[in-house]
XYZ file of C-alpha atoms in Angstrom:
584
model
C 4.116 11.166 -13.046
C 6.862 10.095 -15.484
C 9.597 11.532 -13.285
C 8.275 9.729 -10.205
C 8.131 6.404 -12.076
C 11.672 6.884 -13.389
C 12.801 7.346 -9.786
C 11.701 3.773 -9.058
C 13.291 2.472 -12.262
C 16.655 4.192 -11.769
C 18.100 1.719 -9.176
C 17.639 -1.049 -11.766
C 19.066 0.846 -14.739
C 21.819 -1.771 -15.398
C 19.520 -4.841 -15.637
C 17.009 -2.623 -17.491
C 19.682 -1.765 -20.087
C 20.559 -5.447 -20.395
C 16.895 -6.249 -20.968
C 16.716 -3.613 -23.726
C 19.748 -5.193 -25.415
C 18.002 -8.567 -25.191
C 14.976 -6.995 -26.866
C 17.092 -5.838 -29.808
C 18.546 -9.345 -30.207
C 15.072 -10.864 -30.053
C 13.891 -8.490 -32.789
C 16.879 -9.436 -34.953
C 16.114 -13.155 -34.642
C 12.442 -12.485 -35.389
C 13.570 -10.863 -38.650
C 15.595 -13.981 -39.524
C 12.747 -16.465 -38.927
C 11.254 -16.550 -42.502
C 14.586 -16.651 -44.367
C 15.334 -20.396 -44.099
C 11.891 -20.969 -45.671
C 12.722 -18.530 -48.492
C 15.979 -20.375 -49.197
C 14.125 -23.713 -49.372
C 11.463 -22.357 -51.761
C 13.692 -20.272 -54.056
C 17.018 -22.161 -53.956
C 16.028 -25.775 -53.270
C 12.598 -26.136 -54.875
C 12.948 -23.521 -57.644
C 16.634 -24.134 -58.350
C 17.828 -20.520 -58.108
C 21.560 -20.295 -57.191
C 22.457 -18.897 -53.793
C 23.605 -15.279 -53.807
C 26.416 -16.045 -51.359
C 29.721 -16.899 -53.107
C 30.958 -19.165 -50.303
C 27.894 -21.417 -50.843
C 28.191 -21.675 -54.627
C 29.351 -25.316 -54.438
C 26.569 -26.481 -52.100
C 24.139 -28.998 -53.574
C 20.396 -28.916 -52.885
C 20.585 -31.553 -50.134
C 23.239 -29.546 -48.248
C 21.255 -26.315 -48.643
C 18.094 -28.038 -47.372
C 19.861 -29.511 -44.337
C 21.580 -26.215 -43.486
C 18.289 -24.340 -43.877
C 16.543 -26.720 -41.475
C 19.420 -26.499 -38.994
C 19.383 -22.729 -39.298
C 15.639 -22.652 -38.665
C 16.013 -24.765 -35.489
C 18.927 -22.647 -34.242
C 16.989 -19.416 -34.802
C 14.008 -20.727 -32.827
C 16.195 -22.131 -30.045
C 18.119 -18.865 -29.639
C 14.910 -16.879 -29.869
C 13.267 -19.058 -27.208
C 16.268 -18.827 -24.886
C 16.490 -15.046 -25.257
C 12.737 -14.702 -24.653
C 12.939 -16.743 -21.437
C 15.922 -14.693 -20.232
C 14.206 -11.428 -21.154
C 10.952 -12.402 -19.417
C 12.855 -13.343 -16.252
C 14.820 -10.083 -16.310
C 11.790 -7.851 -16.869
C 9.604 -9.659 -14.328
C 12.386 -9.468 -11.731
C 12.813 -5.732 -12.321
C 9.052 -5.209 -12.205
C 8.617 -7.163 -8.967
C 11.394 -5.213 -7.287
C 9.834 -1.937 -8.402
C 6.497 -3.088 -6.975
C 8.221 -3.961 -3.701
C 9.881 -0.514 -3.523
C 6.616 1.213 -4.456
C 4.684 -0.781 -1.871
C 7.356 -0.165 0.772
C 7.217 3.609 0.251
C 3.422 3.638 0.373
C 3.231 1.536 3.538
C 5.972 3.547 5.243
C 4.246 6.808 4.304
C 0.895 5.569 5.607
C 2.523 4.593 8.905
C 3.704 8.175 9.366
C 0.531 10.009 8.424
C -1.398 11.364 11.375
C -4.417 9.787 12.993
C -6.446 12.636 11.498
C -5.700 11.262 8.017
C -6.477 7.678 9.028
C -9.701 8.674 10.751
C -11.072 10.025 7.456
C -9.755 7.164 5.266
C -11.306 3.766 4.597
C -9.051 0.916 5.691
C -10.262 -1.312 2.860
C -9.434 1.324 0.252
C -5.927 1.789 1.652
C -5.492 -1.985 1.733
C -6.471 -2.222 -1.947
C -4.003 0.504 -2.878
C -1.191 -1.334 -1.082
C -1.958 -4.827 -2.347
C -3.303 -4.167 -5.863
C -2.686 -0.637 -7.101
C 1.049 -0.896 -6.451
C 1.311 -3.578 -9.169
C 0.416 -0.868 -11.678
C 3.996 0.415 -11.702
C 5.079 -2.984 -13.044
C 2.311 -2.883 -15.641
C 3.386 0.569 -16.819
C 7.100 -0.177 -17.056
C 7.447 -3.886 -17.782
C 4.107 -4.488 -19.534
C 4.119 -1.049 -21.114
C 7.624 0.218 -21.805
C 9.156 -3.101 -22.868
C 6.435 -4.110 -25.347
C 6.656 -0.631 -26.868
C 10.451 -0.835 -27.192
C 10.266 -4.388 -28.558
C 7.567 -3.531 -31.070
C 9.327 -0.317 -32.163
C 12.697 -2.045 -32.658
C 11.006 -4.860 -34.557
C 9.073 -2.416 -36.762
C 12.187 -0.439 -37.667
C 14.184 -3.550 -38.597
C 11.279 -5.058 -40.490
C 10.600 -1.850 -42.392
C 14.226 -1.727 -43.585
C 14.011 -5.336 -44.849
C 10.522 -5.080 -46.356
C 11.161 -1.863 -48.253
C 14.114 -3.550 -49.988
C 11.823 -6.391 -51.065
C 8.963 -4.210 -52.361
C 8.593 -0.552 -51.413
C 5.020 -0.307 -52.722
C 3.769 -3.245 -50.664
C 5.552 -1.862 -47.612
C 3.813 1.503 -47.915
C 0.460 -0.235 -48.440
C 1.052 -2.330 -45.327
C 1.733 0.815 -43.283
C -1.267 2.676 -44.692
C -3.456 1.415 -41.852
C -1.418 3.266 -39.198
C -3.480 6.511 -39.328
C -6.664 4.482 -38.759
C -5.035 2.795 -35.757
C -3.958 6.149 -34.284
C -7.523 7.466 -34.597
C -8.893 4.313 -32.917
C -6.421 4.636 -30.039
C -7.223 8.300 -29.429
C -10.996 7.666 -29.433
C -10.901 4.681 -27.079
C -8.181 5.576 -24.577
C -10.255 8.059 -22.556
C -13.168 5.639 -22.214
C -10.827 2.852 -21.092
C -9.205 5.155 -18.508
C -12.593 6.166 -17.100
C -13.751 2.546 -16.963
C -10.516 1.442 -15.258
C -10.831 4.205 -12.641
C -14.432 3.257 -11.877
C -13.517 -0.439 -11.623
C -10.691 0.177 -9.119
C -12.952 2.369 -6.987
C -15.640 -0.338 -6.909
C -13.085 -3.061 -6.165
C -11.640 -1.049 -3.254
C -15.201 -0.712 -1.919
C -15.421 -4.527 -1.795
C -12.213 -4.555 0.276
C -13.707 -1.931 2.608
C -16.929 -3.877 3.155
C -15.033 -7.095 3.919
C -12.578 -5.346 6.248
C -15.375 -3.666 8.226
C -17.316 -6.910 8.551
C -14.351 -9.025 9.621
C -13.357 -6.402 12.204
C -16.843 -6.401 13.702
C -17.725 -10.090 13.332
C -18.694 -10.454 17.018
C -21.125 -7.541 16.822
C -22.561 -8.823 13.540
C -23.212 -12.254 15.013
C -24.447 -10.868 18.326
C -27.079 -8.733 16.574
C -27.793 -11.396 13.890
C -26.879 -9.005 11.085
C -25.249 -11.666 8.895
C -27.854 -11.412 6.127
C -27.753 -7.617 6.050
C -23.938 -7.595 5.878
C -24.100 -10.216 3.135
C -26.446 -7.960 1.158
C -23.979 -5.065 1.549
C -21.171 -7.299 0.316
C -23.199 -8.519 -2.658
C -24.133 -4.961 -3.661
C -20.473 -3.969 -3.620
C -19.421 -7.175 -5.382
C -22.055 -6.867 -8.123
C -21.059 -3.235 -8.712
C -17.409 -4.281 -8.949
C -18.149 -7.138 -11.341
C -20.300 -4.834 -13.471
C -17.464 -2.324 -13.674
C -15.049 -5.143 -14.540
C -17.348 -6.391 -17.311
C -17.648 -2.888 -18.778
C -13.850 -2.484 -18.765
C -13.367 -5.955 -20.280
C -15.963 -5.221 -23.001
C -14.353 -1.912 -23.912
C -10.893 -3.499 -24.117
C -12.184 -6.335 -26.297
C -14.124 -3.972 -28.546
C -10.964 -1.927 -28.882
C -9.021 -5.090 -29.797
C -11.691 -6.101 -32.321
C -11.597 -2.747 -34.096
C -7.790 -2.923 -34.279
C -7.906 -6.455 -35.687
C -10.474 -5.411 -38.272
C -8.299 -2.547 -39.478
C -5.315 -4.891 -39.725
C -7.368 -7.448 -41.692
C -8.127 -4.781 -44.309
C -4.428 -3.993 -44.613
C -3.546 -7.679 -44.955
C -6.120 -8.236 -47.705
C -4.868 -5.235 -49.657
C -1.226 -6.361 -49.457
C -2.060 -9.943 -50.449
C -3.965 -8.746 -53.504
C -1.203 -6.441 -54.764
C 1.536 -8.935 -53.809
C -0.075 -11.747 -55.781
C -0.255 -9.504 -58.839
C 3.470 -8.706 -58.438
C 4.306 -12.444 -58.395
C 2.226 -12.973 -61.530
C 4.031 -10.110 -63.253
C 7.419 -11.554 -62.253
C 8.588 -8.632 -60.096
C 8.564 -10.856 -56.971
C 9.521 -14.500 -56.523
C 7.329 -17.010 -54.692
C 9.898 -17.180 -51.866
C 9.961 -13.396 -51.575
C 6.169 -13.132 -51.357
C 6.206 -15.906 -48.689
C 8.803 -13.928 -46.722
C 6.848 -10.711 -47.236
C 3.599 -12.362 -46.120
C 5.333 -13.725 -43.024
C 6.693 -10.249 -42.349
C 3.251 -8.802 -42.869
C 1.812 -10.923 -40.073
C 4.832 -10.034 -37.961
C 4.499 -6.363 -38.925
C 0.917 -6.157 -37.699
C 1.755 -8.042 -34.483
C 3.925 -5.190 -33.087
C 1.415 -2.635 -34.358
C -1.278 -4.559 -32.506
C 1.047 -4.773 -29.483
C 1.517 -1.001 -29.544
C -2.230 -0.418 -29.687
C -2.962 -2.980 -26.954
C -0.145 -1.675 -24.793
C -1.679 1.769 -24.929
C -4.787 0.361 -23.278
C -2.656 -1.443 -20.664
C -0.795 1.774 -19.886
C -4.018 3.768 -19.564
C -5.413 1.212 -17.110
C -2.151 1.007 -15.148
C -1.894 4.800 -14.914
C -5.080 4.785 -12.864
C -3.519 2.497 -10.244
C -0.247 4.435 -10.166
C -2.148 7.694 -9.779
C -4.123 6.261 -6.850
C -0.884 5.333 -5.088
C 0.658 8.743 -5.710
C -2.507 10.366 -4.360
C -1.477 8.944 -0.976
C 2.270 9.501 -1.400
C 1.551 13.145 -2.263
C -0.361 13.677 0.984
C 1.991 15.792 3.021
C 2.604 14.689 6.553
C 0.632 17.117 8.684
C 2.900 16.185 11.591
C 6.281 17.574 10.581
C 9.144 15.791 12.277
C 11.334 17.880 14.551
C 15.074 17.703 15.023
C 15.552 17.606 18.804
C 16.107 14.388 20.719
C 15.722 13.687 24.410
C 18.837 13.050 26.484
C 19.896 9.438 26.938
C 18.496 9.322 30.470
C 15.085 10.344 29.103
C 12.597 13.122 29.802
C 12.160 14.646 33.234
C 8.413 14.598 32.638
C 7.447 18.250 33.125
C 4.479 18.951 30.851
C 2.954 22.340 30.105
C -0.211 22.796 28.058
C -0.575 26.435 26.951
C -3.802 27.758 25.432
C -4.501 24.585 23.468
C -7.525 24.338 21.190
C -8.301 21.482 18.856
C -10.983 20.400 16.408
C -11.399 17.460 14.049
C -13.944 19.289 11.896
C -14.081 23.016 11.202
C -16.437 24.952 13.499
C -16.725 21.962 15.852
C -14.142 22.539 18.605
C -13.238 19.568 20.789
C -10.823 21.410 23.120
C -11.015 25.108 23.922
C -8.146 27.114 25.363
C -6.792 24.367 27.654
C -3.934 25.396 29.949
C -2.392 23.270 32.695
C 1.025 22.569 34.205
C 2.017 19.074 35.266
C 5.116 18.601 37.392
C 7.539 15.699 36.893
C 6.249 12.527 38.531
C 2.746 13.915 39.079
C -0.305 11.679 38.666
C -3.039 13.546 36.781
C -6.544 12.135 36.342
C -8.794 13.467 33.591
C -12.524 13.042 34.110
C -15.695 14.233 32.472
C -18.656 13.002 30.437
C -18.156 10.952 27.299
C -17.045 12.971 24.270
C -15.609 16.016 26.061
C -12.074 15.486 24.696
C -10.310 13.507 27.431
C -8.548 11.097 25.054
C -7.915 13.900 22.569
C -6.126 15.930 25.218
C -3.686 13.164 26.126
C -3.235 12.338 22.423
C -1.580 15.732 21.959
C 1.320 14.692 24.212
C 2.725 11.966 21.884
C 1.618 14.082 18.898
C -1.027 11.801 17.503
C -2.480 15.189 16.617
C -1.181 18.754 16.780
C -3.250 21.490 18.417
C -4.958 24.014 16.155
C -3.960 26.734 18.602
C -1.530 26.814 21.503
C 1.240 24.354 22.240
C 2.286 21.409 24.399
C 5.738 21.479 26.008
C 7.761 18.668 27.563
C 10.684 19.782 29.726
C 10.212 23.331 28.422
C 10.393 22.396 24.702
C 7.473 22.412 22.268
C 6.773 18.764 21.362
C 6.774 19.768 17.675
C 10.510 20.395 17.935
C 11.245 16.795 18.951
C 11.788 13.918 16.571
C 8.604 11.864 16.676
C 10.501 8.659 17.414
C 12.426 10.255 20.273
C 9.246 11.828 21.648
C 7.169 8.654 21.586
C 9.976 6.615 23.111
C 9.428 8.676 26.262
C 5.805 7.575 26.553
C 4.138 4.301 27.502
C 0.434 3.944 26.769
C -2.474 1.743 27.729
C -5.230 2.709 25.320
C -8.833 1.772 24.699
C -9.854 -0.611 23.308
C -7.004 -2.933 24.371
C -5.077 -3.851 21.221
C -3.140 -7.092 20.879
C -1.546 -8.559 17.768
C -1.981 -12.057 16.276
C 1.476 -13.129 17.450
C 2.737 -14.847 20.621
C 2.002 -13.514 24.096
C 5.728 -12.852 24.545
C 5.905 -10.737 21.374
C 2.821 -8.777 22.425
C 4.287 -7.853 25.805
C 7.708 -7.051 24.315
C 6.259 -5.043 21.403
C 7.717 -1.776 22.712
C 11.009 -3.415 23.801
C 11.719 -6.419 21.579
C 15.201 -6.759 23.073
C 13.794 -7.335 26.602
C 14.933 -10.467 28.438
C 12.639 -13.297 29.458
C 12.908 -12.262 33.123
C 11.878 -8.687 32.302
C 8.866 -9.901 30.301
C 7.746 -12.214 33.098
C 8.272 -9.475 35.701
C 6.082 -7.072 33.694
C 3.407 -9.754 33.351
C 3.472 -10.370 37.099
C 3.059 -6.675 37.838
C 0.088 -6.582 35.435
C -1.345 -9.670 37.199
C -1.488 -11.645 33.937
C 1.364 -14.152 34.509
C -0.814 -16.862 36.067
C -3.334 -16.625 33.224
C -0.539 -16.871 30.641
C 0.876 -20.001 32.259
C -2.534 -21.674 31.914
C -2.437 -21.199 28.124
C -1.447 -24.183 25.971
C 2.098 -22.927 25.284
C 2.492 -20.293 27.979
C 4.283 -17.204 26.687
C 4.696 -18.866 23.268
C 0.935 -19.196 22.777
C -0.240 -17.470 19.612
C -3.019 -14.957 20.134
C -5.827 -15.031 17.565
C -6.908 -12.108 15.424
C -8.032 -9.205 17.618
C -7.157 -11.280 20.688
C -9.940 -13.788 20.075
C -8.264 -16.402 22.305
C -8.227 -14.052 25.328
C -10.905 -12.427 27.414
C -11.319 -8.665 27.386
C -9.695 -8.411 30.819
C -6.747 -10.565 29.736
C -6.192 -8.409 26.674
C -6.274 -5.338 28.895
C -3.656 -6.789 31.231
C -1.422 -7.757 28.280
C -1.406 -4.092 27.180
C -0.624 -3.027 30.744
C 2.312 -5.455 30.882
C 3.482 -3.963 27.562
C 3.432 -0.462 29.061
C 5.191 -1.645 32.222
C 7.974 -3.273 30.203
C 8.502 -0.175 28.062
C 9.477 1.670 31.258
C 9.097 5.219 29.898
C 9.160 8.401 32.014
C 5.671 9.451 30.861
C 2.693 7.132 31.226
C -0.755 7.457 29.618
C -3.484 5.183 30.975
C -6.802 5.367 29.123
C -9.271 3.405 31.245
C -6.607 0.867 32.315
C -8.987 -1.208 34.438
C -12.256 -0.782 32.562
C -12.432 -4.436 31.462
C -11.653 -6.205 34.733
C -13.534 -7.037 37.890
C -12.967 -5.226 41.168
C -10.644 -7.897 42.582
C -8.442 -7.941 39.487
C -8.535 -4.136 39.385
C -7.109 -3.957 42.879
C -4.257 -6.296 41.887
C -3.523 -4.359 38.710
C -3.597 -1.008 40.467
C -1.079 -2.328 42.978
C 1.322 -2.966 40.083
C 0.447 0.305 38.328
C 0.985 2.303 41.500
C 4.509 0.929 41.671
C 4.978 1.750 37.999
C 3.660 5.315 38.420
C 6.207 6.195 41.107
C 8.551 8.816 39.666
C 6.658 8.938 36.337
C 4.436 11.669 34.986
C 1.131 9.885 34.546
C -2.135 10.725 32.821
C -5.094 8.607 33.877
C -8.412 8.699 32.057
C -10.701 6.768 34.350
C -14.101 6.715 35.996
C -13.488 4.292 38.827
C -13.161 5.925 42.177
C -10.035 4.046 43.267
C -8.040 5.447 40.337
C -9.333 8.987 40.715
C -8.612 9.048 44.451
C -4.955 8.176 43.865
C -4.336 11.151 41.554
C -2.290 14.186 42.667
C -4.392 16.401 40.428
C -7.750 15.917 38.750
C -8.714 17.827 35.594
C -12.465 18.060 35.069
C -13.468 18.567 31.433
C -16.827 19.799 30.283
C -17.658 20.864 26.710
C -13.971 20.824 25.811
C -12.862 23.093 28.656
C -11.270 22.556 32.062
C -13.987 23.670 34.419
C -12.304 22.470 37.631
C -8.941 21.156 38.768
C -7.513 20.105 42.098
C -7.117 17.093 44.349
C -9.941 14.661 44.935
C -10.831 16.052 48.372
C -10.659 19.665 47.170
C -13.053 19.008 44.300
C -15.522 17.105 46.463
C -15.535 19.928 49.018
C -16.058 22.493 46.243
C -19.400 20.804 45.495
C -19.167 21.684 41.805
C -19.387 19.704 38.591
C -16.933 17.033 39.798
C -18.925 16.514 42.979
C -22.006 16.001 40.826
C -20.144 13.406 38.719
C -18.950 11.755 41.902
C -22.472 11.424 43.279
C -23.978 10.109 40.034
C -21.136 7.967 38.680
C -19.084 6.948 41.711
C -21.585 7.115 44.525
C -21.984 3.331 44.707
C -18.245 2.913 45.256
C -18.012 5.317 48.198
């Protein structure tokens, strides 16, 4: 994990080095803080002459004034350096978080639908929004305090051992006890931090699921039940947080207790040294000030260890996702500038989401350029899965899919998907303007092109009735539009994309018969010259197809034109009588 973290720190090595230099300066000024007080006690109040030859002629008033000025300057410089150092480290940390978050989000965008289908959205959301901050905690709240405390300890040790080597060794005698405390507590803190983050991500998951299904929840009056689920997750999270907080505070208390014993021992021996005359009052004041300052970095080191252990959990959770290899390897081929011809060959394709539960079995079919192919069959037989193999939302377990004679796995995903326009179920719109929704696949499209696509999808008149026309913002999950309007927005989006391959998954399922006829008029114009897959149950759509594939139990049991399949009086004819008979 260290190497991966260093990779995110490397781009900021120059400001990081500057911050380390600032740390050394801060430590030096911390060392100087007690000395003006020593000069006042020993040289002004006790009358001892200054050891510096250039100050031999200074009177007590001058020494006192210079000591006070020196004290103010030390604190001012120390404060300024601390502000600068905090700004530098926070800036580096925030940029690292942004890079970390960017890589995670980009990686998630490129993982297959198979990965996303088995992952909880709320958990992924928590990893993006919260766990990514752990890299800042490890580097800026971990590395820098350690470096600062270490530099301060080294400088202070060199000064203190010159004052009184015995007291210095006594002060450091508590270090073995601190090391033992750290080793005993770190594992428990790590376990508690892991459990807390898992419970907190569960809260995100519960909220995300509920907000996505708020209409269903209200329709079935499940508000109280969903609230109970949320409270169970929230109470578990708060309990885990309390346990982690208690462990960290207990850890801090033990450390403070050990340091109190060390302080008492040093004060006792130091006072005896003053009484025996081996130390001056000013020197014991300086040493006592250093003692408090000595234990502060030791305490910082011990506390930082707990911070690092907690942060490592978050970093590890992010790398768990980043280490997931993309099961859809990107190819190297690109389509010619004029686009695909649209010839599609499915050869011996089998697919399953779960082992021993095949969804598609040995599917083979050839589709000529510009052909309209309808796919029908009962719910759950793999119709949507089959068309999902064309843009490589999934890869087949066996067999292959070819476009223009080339296995789709050899194409760059971006180039491949640019050849395909899709109208999927359920209709998905984004909480942006109507214009941006239609132009999602072609953001550079002109206003005329957007309006033309909307007219073809028979949605233009509805858009113009909205408060701001094409600039109207659509609510979350299209709450401001009807189901049929959302469907027609997605159709306009596919029309505007103008790709040589078209996938229509129930394109008219959410509209009435009159609107369906208008939409199909536009879609029929769009389908001319394009290879089109249509998953539909309505008779009008199925009749228009050049070829119909009939799926049953994951296999193609029949294929042919509408009239051929009806005359064959097989499974399709049975579907026709039961599902489409009223439309005849």
